[in-house]
């Protein structure tokens, strides 16, 4: 492929997209491994550790490109890519952190390098497949995307958390590449070209669509079963009487604009008589932020204390704006933080605290995106034994 070829630029964008989506875990390890160091050493640890990881990954991917020229290895690689893509869409189990704390510069660099070596299999296979045998394309794609992941890791992770559709698109991209990879295996390429040339167009689309459908179906099965309150059917939206009588309220905050609107809605309710005064007794407001668990492979390399501080800092940041609003309005509250599936944790805490009402935002995904990705708000309504007020 030449630089003037459209296929070159399409493949380059695929490599950059795959590497960004699949490097989220690596970015978390980089951030956590360096966080216990003084600020000056943090930059050095990230620079040296990431630089060595870049060189190592390029060498590993070049080896993978050469191996994929052998018969049947592309078929195996395509199957592995499909599995990796589906795993991207499944909720991650929280692993037990037992890695070293990385309190010195050398230890932090070692952690970054070792973690990248162990966790880069998906990156290496995906990027090698997208490169289609071009070492120039491979090096160019990695040279662009790896520094982006390293130095913009916090931004990228925040965007993926705020817009889960990015991960879904990435999984679909991996499925597309897997389809292209499978039909180009030397063992079947000649037969496909002569007998079924249409597969070159159909296989990538089938891979992309299949990954998204299977991944979302499995994710729904994994999260739905344990989260349903036993013996409790989904409740109807709260009535005006329930709103007026609510004395113990849980406000779920994720740091988004929608959750800010939920905080404004709650403040307006308190100011216009919906503050529980009619019911008598003390009024309680509980704020909750739920952080997604780090993947198990991250917790392999990072100590429990570092992961806990990481979650605490992200939770504090997500709650800051809403806490400022409530403080300015003179409304007292208690703060709670959890790690896990948001809908499950929200419904569970509301039940444990015997709340009368849950207030939360809708995240504004829109009908199409909500149908594809699933909505935390919708799943909370389905699972909660407590009425849920959604602030659009």
CSV table of N, CA and C in Angstrom, one decimal, residues 192-334:
chain,number,residue,atom,x,y,z
A,192,UNK,N,-11.7,-18.4,-1.5
A,192,UNK,CA,-12.6,-17.2,-1.4
A,192,UNK,C,-12.5,-16.4,-2.7
A,193,UNK,N,-11.3,-16.1,-3.2
A,193,UNK,CA,-11.2,-15.2,-4.4
A,193,UNK,C,-11.9,-15.8,-5.6
A,194,UNK,N,-11.9,-17.2,-5.7
A,194,UNK,CA,-12.5,-17.8,-6.9
A,194,UNK,C,-14.0,-18.2,-6.7
A,195,UNK,N,-14.3,-18.7,-5.5
A,195,UNK,CA,-15.6,-19.3,-5.3
A,195,UNK,C,-16.6,-18.3,-4.6
A,196,UNK,N,-16.1,-17.5,-3.6
A,196,UNK,CA,-16.9,-16.7,-2.8
A,196,UNK,C,-16.3,-15.3,-2.6
A,197,UNK,N,-16.1,-14.6,-3.7
A,197,UNK,CA,-15.5,-13.2,-3.6
A,197,UNK,C,-16.3,-12.3,-2.8
A,198,UNK,N,-17.6,-12.5,-2.7
A,198,UNK,CA,-18.5,-11.6,-1.9
A,198,UNK,C,-18.2,-11.6,-0.4
A,199,UNK,N,-17.5,-12.7,0.0
A,199,UNK,CA,-17.1,-12.8,1.4
A,199,UNK,C,-16.2,-11.6,1.8
A,200,UNK,N,-15.4,-11.1,0.9
A,200,UNK,CA,-14.6,-10.0,1.2
A,200,UNK,C,-15.4,-8.7,1.7
A,201,UNK,N,-16.6,-8.6,1.2
A,201,UNK,CA,-17.5,-7.5,1.7
A,201,UNK,C,-18.4,-7.9,2.8
A,202,UNK,N,-18.8,-9.2,2.8
A,202,UNK,CA,-19.8,-9.6,3.8
A,202,UNK,C,-19.1,-9.9,5.2
A,203,UNK,N,-18.0,-10.5,5.2
A,203,UNK,CA,-17.3,-11.0,6.4
A,203,UNK,C,-17.0,-9.9,7.4
A,204,UNK,N,-16.5,-8.8,7.0
A,204,UNK,CA,-16.2,-7.7,7.9
A,204,UNK,C,-17.5,-7.1,8.6
A,205,UNK,N,-18.5,-7.0,7.8
A,205,UNK,CA,-19.8,-6.4,8.4
A,205,UNK,C,-20.4,-7.4,9.3
A,206,UNK,N,-20.4,-8.7,9.0
A,206,UNK,CA,-20.9,-9.8,9.9
A,206,UNK,C,-20.1,-9.8,11.2
A,207,UNK,N,-18.8,-9.7,11.1
A,207,UNK,CA,-17.9,-9.6,12.3
A,207,UNK,C,-18.3,-8.5,13.2
A,208,UNK,N,-18.4,-7.3,12.6
A,208,UNK,CA,-18.7,-6.1,13.4
A,208,UNK,C,-20.1,-6.2,14.0
A,209,UNK,N,-21.1,-6.5,13.3
A,209,UNK,CA,-22.5,-6.6,13.8
A,209,UNK,C,-22.6,-7.7,14.8
A,210,UNK,N,-22.0,-8.8,14.5
A,210,UNK,CA,-22.1,-10.0,15.4
A,210,UNK,C,-21.5,-9.7,16.7
A,211,UNK,N,-20.3,-9.1,16.7
A,211,UNK,CA,-19.6,-8.7,18.0
A,211,UNK,C,-20.5,-7.9,18.9
A,212,UNK,N,-21.1,-6.8,18.3
A,212,UNK,CA,-21.9,-5.9,19.1
A,212,UNK,C,-23.2,-6.6,19.6
A,213,UNK,N,-23.8,-7.4,18.8
A,213,UNK,CA,-25.1,-8.1,19.2
A,213,UNK,C,-24.7,-9.1,20.3
A,214,UNK,N,-23.7,-9.9,20.1
A,214,UNK,CA,-23.4,-11.0,21.0
A,214,UNK,C,-22.9,-10.4,22.3
A,215,UNK,N,-22.0,-9.3,22.2
A,215,UNK,CA,-21.5,-8.7,23.4
A,215,UNK,C,-22.6,-8.0,24.3
A,216,UNK,N,-23.5,-7.3,23.6
A,216,UNK,CA,-24.6,-6.7,24.4
A,216,UNK,C,-25.5,-7.7,25.0
A,217,UNK,N,-25.8,-8.8,24.3
A,217,UNK,CA,-26.6,-9.9,24.8
A,217,UNK,C,-26.0,-10.5,26.0
A,218,UNK,N,-24.7,-10.8,26.0
A,218,UNK,CA,-24.0,-11.4,27.1
A,218,UNK,C,-23.9,-10.5,28.3
A,219,UNK,N,-23.7,-9.2,28.0
A,219,UNK,CA,-23.6,-8.2,29.0
A,219,UNK,C,-25.0,-8.0,29.7
A,220,UNK,N,-26.1,-8.1,29.0
A,220,UNK,CA,-27.4,-8.0,29.6
A,220,UNK,C,-27.6,-9.2,30.5
A,221,UNK,N,-27.2,-10.4,30.1
A,221,UNK,CA,-27.4,-11.6,30.9
A,221,UNK,C,-26.6,-11.5,32.1
A,222,UNK,N,-25.3,-11.0,32.0
A,222,UNK,CA,-24.4,-11.0,33.2
A,222,UNK,C,-24.9,-10.0,34.2
A,223,UNK,N,-25.4,-8.9,33.8
A,223,UNK,CA,-25.8,-7.8,34.8
A,223,UNK,C,-27.2,-8.0,35.3
A,224,UNK,N,-28.1,-8.6,34.6
A,224,UNK,CA,-29.5,-8.6,35.0
A,224,UNK,C,-29.8,-9.5,36.1
A,225,UNK,N,-29.3,-10.8,36.0
A,225,UNK,CA,-29.7,-11.8,37.0
A,225,UNK,C,-29.4,-11.5,38.4
A,226,UNK,N,-28.2,-11.1,38.8
A,226,UNK,CA,-27.9,-10.9,40.3
A,226,UNK,C,-28.5,-9.6,40.8
A,227,UNK,N,-28.9,-8.7,39.9
A,227,UNK,CA,-29.2,-7.4,40.4
A,227,UNK,C,-30.7,-7.2,40.8
A,228,UNK,N,-31.5,-8.1,40.3
A,228,UNK,CA,-33.0,-8.0,40.6
A,228,UNK,C,-33.3,-8.2,42.0
A,229,UNK,N,-33.9,-7.2,42.7
A,229,UNK,CA,-34.3,-7.4,44.1
A,229,UNK,C,-35.3,-8.6,44.2
A,230,UNK,N,-35.0,-9.5,45.1
A,230,UNK,CA,-35.8,-10.7,45.2
A,230,UNK,C,-37.3,-10.4,45.6
A,231,UNK,N,-38.2,-10.9,44.8
A,231,UNK,CA,-39.6,-10.7,45.1
A,231,UNK,C,-40.1,-9.3,44.9
A,232,UNK,N,-39.4,-8.5,44.2
A,232,UNK,CA,-39.8,-7.1,44.0
A,232,UNK,C,-40.0,-6.8,42.5
A,233,UNK,N,-41.1,-6.4,42.1
A,233,UNK,CA,-41.3,-6.0,40.7
A,233,UNK,C,-40.9,-4.5,40.5
A,234,UNK,N,-40.6,-4.2,39.2
A,234,UNK,CA,-40.2,-2.8,39.0
A,234,UNK,C,-41.4,-1.9,39.4
A,235,UNK,N,-41.1,-0.8,40.1
A,235,UNK,CA,-42.1,0.1,40.6
A,235,UNK,C,-42.4,1.2,39.6
A,236,UNK,N,-43.6,1.8,39.7
A,236,UNK,CA,-44.0,2.9,38.8
A,236,UNK,C,-43.3,4.2,39.1
A,237,UNK,N,-43.3,5.1,38.2
A,237,UNK,CA,-42.6,6.4,38.5
A,237,UNK,C,-43.3,7.1,39.7
A,238,UNK,N,-42.6,7.9,40.5
A,238,UNK,CA,-43.1,8.4,41.7
A,238,UNK,C,-44.3,9.4,41.4
A,239,UNK,N,-45.3,9.4,42.2
A,239,UNK,CA,-46.4,10.3,42.1
A,239,UNK,C,-46.1,11.6,42.8
A,240,UNK,N,-46.9,12.6,42.6
A,240,UNK,CA,-46.7,13.9,43.3
A,240,UNK,C,-46.7,13.7,44.8
A,241,UNK,N,-47.6,12.9,45.3
A,241,UNK,CA,-47.7,12.6,46.7
A,241,UNK,C,-46.4,12.0,47.2
A,242,UNK,N,-45.9,11.0,46.5
A,242,UNK,CA,-44.6,10.4,46.9
A,242,UNK,C,-43.5,11.4,46.9
A,243,UNK,N,-43.5,12.3,45.9
A,243,UNK,CA,-42.4,13.3,45.9
A,243,UNK,C,-42.5,14.3,47.1
A,244,UNK,N,-43.8,14.6,47.4
A,244,UNK,CA,-44.0,15.5,48.5
A,244,UNK,C,-43.6,14.9,49.9
A,245,UNK,N,-43.8,13.6,49.9
A,245,UNK,CA,-43.6,12.9,51.2
A,245,UNK,C,-42.2,12.3,51.4
A,246,UNK,N,-41.4,12.4,50.4
A,246,UNK,CA,-40.0,11.8,50.4
A,246,UNK,C,-39.2,12.5,51.4
A,247,UNK,N,-38.8,11.8,52.5
A,247,UNK,CA,-37.9,12.3,53.5
A,247,UNK,C,-36.5,11.8,53.4
A,248,UNK,N,-36.3,10.7,52.8
A,248,UNK,CA,-35.0,10.1,52.7
A,248,UNK,C,-34.8,9.8,51.2
A,249,UNK,N,-33.9,10.7,50.6
A,249,UNK,CA,-33.7,10.6,49.1
A,249,UNK,C,-32.2,10.3,48.8
A,250,UNK,N,-32.1,9.5,47.7
A,250,UNK,CA,-30.7,9.1,47.2
A,250,UNK,C,-30.6,9.9,45.9
A,251,UNK,N,-29.5,10.7,45.8
A,251,UNK,CA,-29.2,11.4,44.6
A,251,UNK,C,-28.0,10.8,44.0
A,252,UNK,N,-28.1,10.1,42.8
A,252,UNK,CA,-27.0,9.4,42.1
A,252,UNK,C,-26.3,10.4,41.2
A,253,UNK,N,-25.0,10.5,41.3
A,253,UNK,CA,-24.3,11.5,40.6
A,253,UNK,C,-23.1,10.8,39.9
A,254,UNK,N,-23.0,11.1,38.6
A,254,UNK,CA,-21.9,10.5,37.8
A,254,UNK,C,-20.9,11.6,37.3
A,255,UNK,N,-21.2,12.8,37.6
A,255,UNK,CA,-20.4,13.9,37.1
A,255,UNK,C,-20.8,14.5,35.8
A,256,UNK,N,-21.8,13.9,35.1
A,256,UNK,CA,-22.2,14.4,33.8
A,256,UNK,C,-23.2,15.6,34.0
A,257,UNK,N,-23.4,16.3,32.8
A,257,UNK,CA,-24.4,17.4,32.8
A,257,UNK,C,-25.8,16.9,33.3
A,258,UNK,N,-26.1,15.7,32.9
A,258,UNK,CA,-27.5,15.2,33.3
A,258,UNK,C,-27.6,15.0,34.8
A,259,UNK,N,-26.5,14.5,35.4
A,259,UNK,CA,-26.6,14.4,36.9
A,259,UNK,C,-26.6,15.8,37.6
A,260,UNK,N,-26.0,16.8,36.9
A,260,UNK,CA,-26.1,18.1,37.5
A,260,UNK,C,-27.6,18.6,37.4
A,261,UNK,N,-28.2,18.3,36.3
A,261,UNK,CA,-29.6,18.7,36.2
A,261,UNK,C,-30.5,18.0,37.2
A,262,UNK,N,-30.1,16.7,37.5
A,262,UNK,CA,-30.8,16.0,38.6
A,262,UNK,C,-30.6,16.7,39.9
A,263,UNK,N,-29.4,17.2,40.2
A,263,UNK,CA,-29.2,18.0,41.4
A,263,UNK,C,-30.0,19.3,41.5
A,264,UNK,N,-30.1,20.0,40.3
A,264,UNK,CA,-30.9,21.2,40.3
A,264,UNK,C,-32.4,20.9,40.5
A,265,UNK,N,-32.8,19.7,39.9
A,265,UNK,CA,-34.2,19.3,40.1
A,265,UNK,C,-34.5,19.1,41.6
A,266,UNK,N,-33.6,18.4,42.3
A,266,UNK,CA,-33.8,18.1,43.7
A,266,UNK,C,-33.9,19.4,44.5
A,267,UNK,N,-33.0,20.3,44.2
A,267,UNK,CA,-33.0,21.6,44.9
A,267,UNK,C,-34.3,22.3,44.7
A,268,UNK,N,-34.8,22.3,43.5
A,268,UNK,CA,-36.1,23.0,43.2
A,268,UNK,C,-37.2,22.3,43.9
A,269,UNK,N,-37.2,21.0,44.0
A,269,UNK,CA,-38.2,20.3,44.8
A,269,UNK,C,-38.2,20.7,46.3
A,270,UNK,N,-37.0,20.8,46.8
A,270,UNK,CA,-36.9,21.2,48.2
A,270,UNK,C,-37.4,22.7,48.4
A,271,UNK,N,-37.2,23.5,47.5
A,271,UNK,CA,-37.6,24.9,47.6
A,271,UNK,C,-39.0,25.1,47.4
A,272,UNK,N,-39.7,24.2,46.7
A,272,UNK,CA,-41.1,24.4,46.4
A,272,UNK,C,-42.0,23.4,47.1
A,273,UNK,N,-41.6,23.0,48.3
A,273,UNK,CA,-42.5,22.3,49.1
A,273,UNK,C,-42.3,20.8,49.0
A,274,UNK,N,-41.5,20.3,48.1
A,274,UNK,CA,-41.2,18.9,48.0
A,274,UNK,C,-40.1,18.4,48.9
A,275,UNK,N,-40.0,19.0,50.1
A,275,UNK,CA,-38.8,18.7,50.9
A,275,UNK,C,-39.1,17.8,52.0
A,276,UNK,N,-40.3,17.2,52.0
A,276,UNK,CA,-40.6,16.2,53.0
A,276,UNK,C,-41.2,16.9,54.3
A,277,UNK,N,-41.4,18.2,54.3
A,277,UNK,CA,-41.9,18.9,55.5
A,277,UNK,C,-43.3,18.4,55.9
A,278,UNK,N,-44.1,18.1,54.8
A,278,UNK,CA,-45.4,17.6,55.1
A,278,UNK,C,-45.5,16.3,55.9
A,279,UNK,N,-44.5,15.5,55.7
A,279,UNK,CA,-44.4,14.2,56.3
A,279,UNK,C,-43.9,14.2,57.7
A,280,UNK,N,-43.3,15.3,58.1
A,280,UNK,CA,-42.7,15.4,59.4
A,280,UNK,C,-41.4,14.6,59.6
A,281,UNK,N,-40.7,14.9,60.6
A,281,UNK,CA,-39.5,14.2,60.9
A,281,UNK,C,-38.3,14.8,60.1
A,282,UNK,N,-37.1,14.3,60.4
A,282,UNK,CA,-35.9,14.8,59.8
A,282,UNK,C,-35.8,14.4,58.3
A,283,UNK,N,-35.2,15.3,57.5
A,283,UNK,CA,-35.0,15.0,56.1
A,283,UNK,C,-33.6,14.6,55.8
A,284,UNK,N,-33.4,13.5,55.1
A,284,UNK,CA,-32.1,13.0,54.8
A,284,UNK,C,-31.9,13.0,53.3
A,285,UNK,N,-30.7,13.4,52.9
A,285,UNK,CA,-30.3,13.4,51.5
A,285,UNK,C,-28.9,12.6,51.4
A,286,UNK,N,-28.9,11.6,50.5
A,286,UNK,CA,-27.7,10.8,50.4
A,286,UNK,C,-27.2,11.0,48.9
A,287,UNK,N,-25.9,11.4,48.8
A,287,UNK,CA,-25.2,11.5,47.5
A,287,UNK,C,-24.4,10.2,47.2
A,288,UNK,N,-24.6,9.6,46.0
A,288,UNK,CA,-23.8,8.4,45.7
A,288,UNK,C,-23.2,8.6,44.3
A,289,UNK,N,-21.9,8.2,44.3
A,289,UNK,CA,-21.2,8.1,43.0
A,289,UNK,C,-20.6,6.6,42.9
A,290,UNK,N,-20.8,6.0,41.8
A,290,UNK,CA,-20.4,4.7,41.5
A,290,UNK,C,-19.3,4.7,40.5
A,291,UNK,N,-18.1,4.2,40.8
A,291,UNK,CA,-17.0,4.1,39.9
A,291,UNK,C,-16.9,2.7,39.3
A,292,UNK,N,-16.6,2.5,38.0
A,292,UNK,CA,-16.5,1.2,37.4
A,292,UNK,C,-15.2,0.5,38.0
A,293,UNK,N,-15.2,-0.7,38.2
A,293,UNK,CA,-14.1,-1.4,38.8
A,293,UNK,C,-12.9,-1.5,37.7
A,294,UNK,N,-11.7,-1.4,38.2
A,294,UNK,CA,-10.6,-1.6,37.2
A,294,UNK,C,-10.6,-3.1,36.8
A,295,UNK,N,-10.1,-3.4,35.6
A,295,UNK,CA,-10.1,-4.7,35.1
A,295,UNK,C,-9.1,-5.6,36.0
A,296,UNK,N,-9.4,-6.9,36.0
A,296,UNK,CA,-8.6,-7.8,36.8
A,296,UNK,C,-7.1,-7.7,36.5
A,297,UNK,N,-6.8,-7.5,35.2
A,297,UNK,CA,-5.4,-7.5,34.8
A,297,UNK,C,-4.7,-6.3,35.3
A,298,UNK,N,-5.4,-5.2,35.5
A,298,UNK,CA,-4.8,-4.0,36.1
A,298,UNK,C,-4.5,-4.2,37.5
A,299,UNK,N,-5.4,-4.8,38.2
A,299,UNK,CA,-5.2,-5.1,39.7
A,299,UNK,C,-4.1,-6.1,39.9
A,300,UNK,N,-3.7,-6.8,38.9
A,300,UNK,CA,-2.6,-7.7,39.1
A,300,UNK,C,-1.3,-7.0,39.4
A,301,UNK,N,-1.2,-5.8,38.8
A,301,UNK,CA,0.1,-5.0,38.8
A,301,UNK,C,0.1,-3.9,39.8
A,302,UNK,N,-1.1,-3.5,40.4
A,302,UNK,CA,-1.2,-2.4,41.2
A,302,UNK,C,-1.8,-2.7,42.6
A,303,UNK,N,-1.3,-2.2,43.6
A,303,UNK,CA,-1.7,-2.5,45.0
A,303,UNK,C,-3.1,-2.0,45.3
A,304,UNK,N,-3.7,-2.7,46.3
A,304,UNK,CA,-5.1,-2.3,46.7
A,304,UNK,C,-5.2,-0.8,47.0
A,305,UNK,N,-4.2,-0.4,47.8
A,305,UNK,CA,-4.3,1.0,48.3
A,305,UNK,C,-4.3,2.0,47.2
A,306,UNK,N,-3.5,1.8,46.1
A,306,UNK,CA,-3.4,2.7,45.0
A,306,UNK,C,-4.7,2.7,44.2
A,307,UNK,N,-5.3,1.5,44.1
A,307,UNK,CA,-6.6,1.4,43.3
A,307,UNK,C,-7.7,2.1,44.1
A,308,UNK,N,-7.7,2.0,45.5
A,308,UNK,CA,-8.7,2.6,46.3
A,308,UNK,C,-8.6,4.1,46.2
A,309,UNK,N,-7.3,4.6,46.3
A,309,UNK,CA,-7.1,6.1,46.2
A,309,UNK,C,-7.6,6.6,44.8
A,310,UNK,N,-7.3,5.8,43.8
A,310,UNK,CA,-7.7,6.2,42.4
A,310,UNK,C,-9.2,6.3,42.3
A,311,UNK,N,-9.9,5.3,42.9
A,311,UNK,CA,-11.4,5.4,42.9
A,311,UNK,C,-11.9,6.6,43.7
A,312,UNK,N,-11.3,6.8,44.8
A,312,UNK,CA,-11.7,7.9,45.7
A,312,UNK,C,-11.5,9.3,45.0
A,313,UNK,N,-10.4,9.5,44.3
A,313,UNK,CA,-10.2,10.7,43.7
A,313,UNK,C,-11.2,11.0,42.5
A,314,UNK,N,-11.4,9.9,41.7
A,314,UNK,CA,-12.4,10.0,40.6
A,314,UNK,C,-13.8,10.3,41.2
A,315,UNK,N,-14.1,9.6,42.3
A,315,UNK,CA,-15.5,9.8,42.9
A,315,UNK,C,-15.6,11.3,43.4
A,316,UNK,N,-14.6,11.8,44.1
A,316,UNK,CA,-14.6,13.1,44.6
A,316,UNK,C,-14.8,14.1,43.5
A,317,UNK,N,-14.1,13.9,42.3
A,317,UNK,CA,-14.2,14.8,41.2
A,317,UNK,C,-15.6,14.8,40.6
A,318,UNK,N,-16.2,13.6,40.5
A,318,UNK,CA,-17.5,13.5,40.0
A,318,UNK,C,-18.6,14.2,40.8
A,319,UNK,N,-18.4,14.2,42.2
A,319,UNK,CA,-19.3,14.7,43.1
A,319,UNK,C,-19.1,16.2,43.3
A,320,UNK,N,-18.0,16.8,43.0
A,320,UNK,CA,-17.6,18.1,43.4
A,320,UNK,C,-18.7,19.2,43.0
A,321,UNK,N,-19.1,19.2,41.7
A,321,UNK,CA,-20.0,20.2,41.2
A,321,UNK,C,-21.4,20.1,41.9
A,322,UNK,N,-21.9,18.9,42.1
A,322,UNK,CA,-23.2,18.7,42.8
A,322,UNK,C,-23.1,19.1,44.3
A,323,UNK,N,-22.0,18.8,44.9
A,323,UNK,CA,-21.8,19.1,46.3
A,323,UNK,C,-21.8,20.7,46.4
A,324,UNK,N,-21.1,21.3,45.5
A,324,UNK,CA,-21.1,22.8,45.6
A,324,UNK,C,-22.5,23.4,45.4
A,325,UNK,N,-23.3,22.8,44.5
A,325,UNK,CA,-24.7,23.3,44.4
A,325,UNK,C,-25.5,23.1,45.7
A,326,UNK,N,-25.4,21.9,46.3
A,326,UNK,CA,-26.1,21.7,47.5
A,326,UNK,C,-25.6,22.5,48.7
A,327,UNK,N,-24.3,22.7,48.7
A,327,UNK,CA,-23.8,23.6,49.8
A,327,UNK,C,-24.3,25.0,49.7
A,328,UNK,N,-24.3,25.5,48.4
A,328,UNK,CA,-24.8,26.9,48.2
A,328,UNK,C,-26.3,27.0,48.5
A,329,UNK,N,-27.1,25.9,48.3
A,329,UNK,CA,-28.5,25.9,48.7
A,329,UNK,C,-28.8,25.6,50.1
A,330,UNK,N,-27.7,25.3,50.9
A,330,UNK,CA,-27.9,25.1,52.3
A,330,UNK,C,-28.5,23.7,52.6
A,331,UNK,N,-28.4,22.8,51.7
A,331,UNK,CA,-29.0,21.5,51.9
A,331,UNK,C,-28.0,20.5,52.4
A,332,UNK,N,-28.2,19.9,53.6
A,332,UNK,CA,-27.2,18.9,54.2
A,332,UNK,C,-27.3,17.6,53.5
A,333,UNK,N,-26.2,16.8,53.5
A,333,UNK,CA,-26.3,15.6,52.8
A,333,UNK,C,-25.1,14.7,53.3
A,334,UNK,N,-25.3,13.4,53.0
A,334,UNK,CA,-24.2,12.4,53.3
A,334,UNK,C,-23.7,11.9,52.0
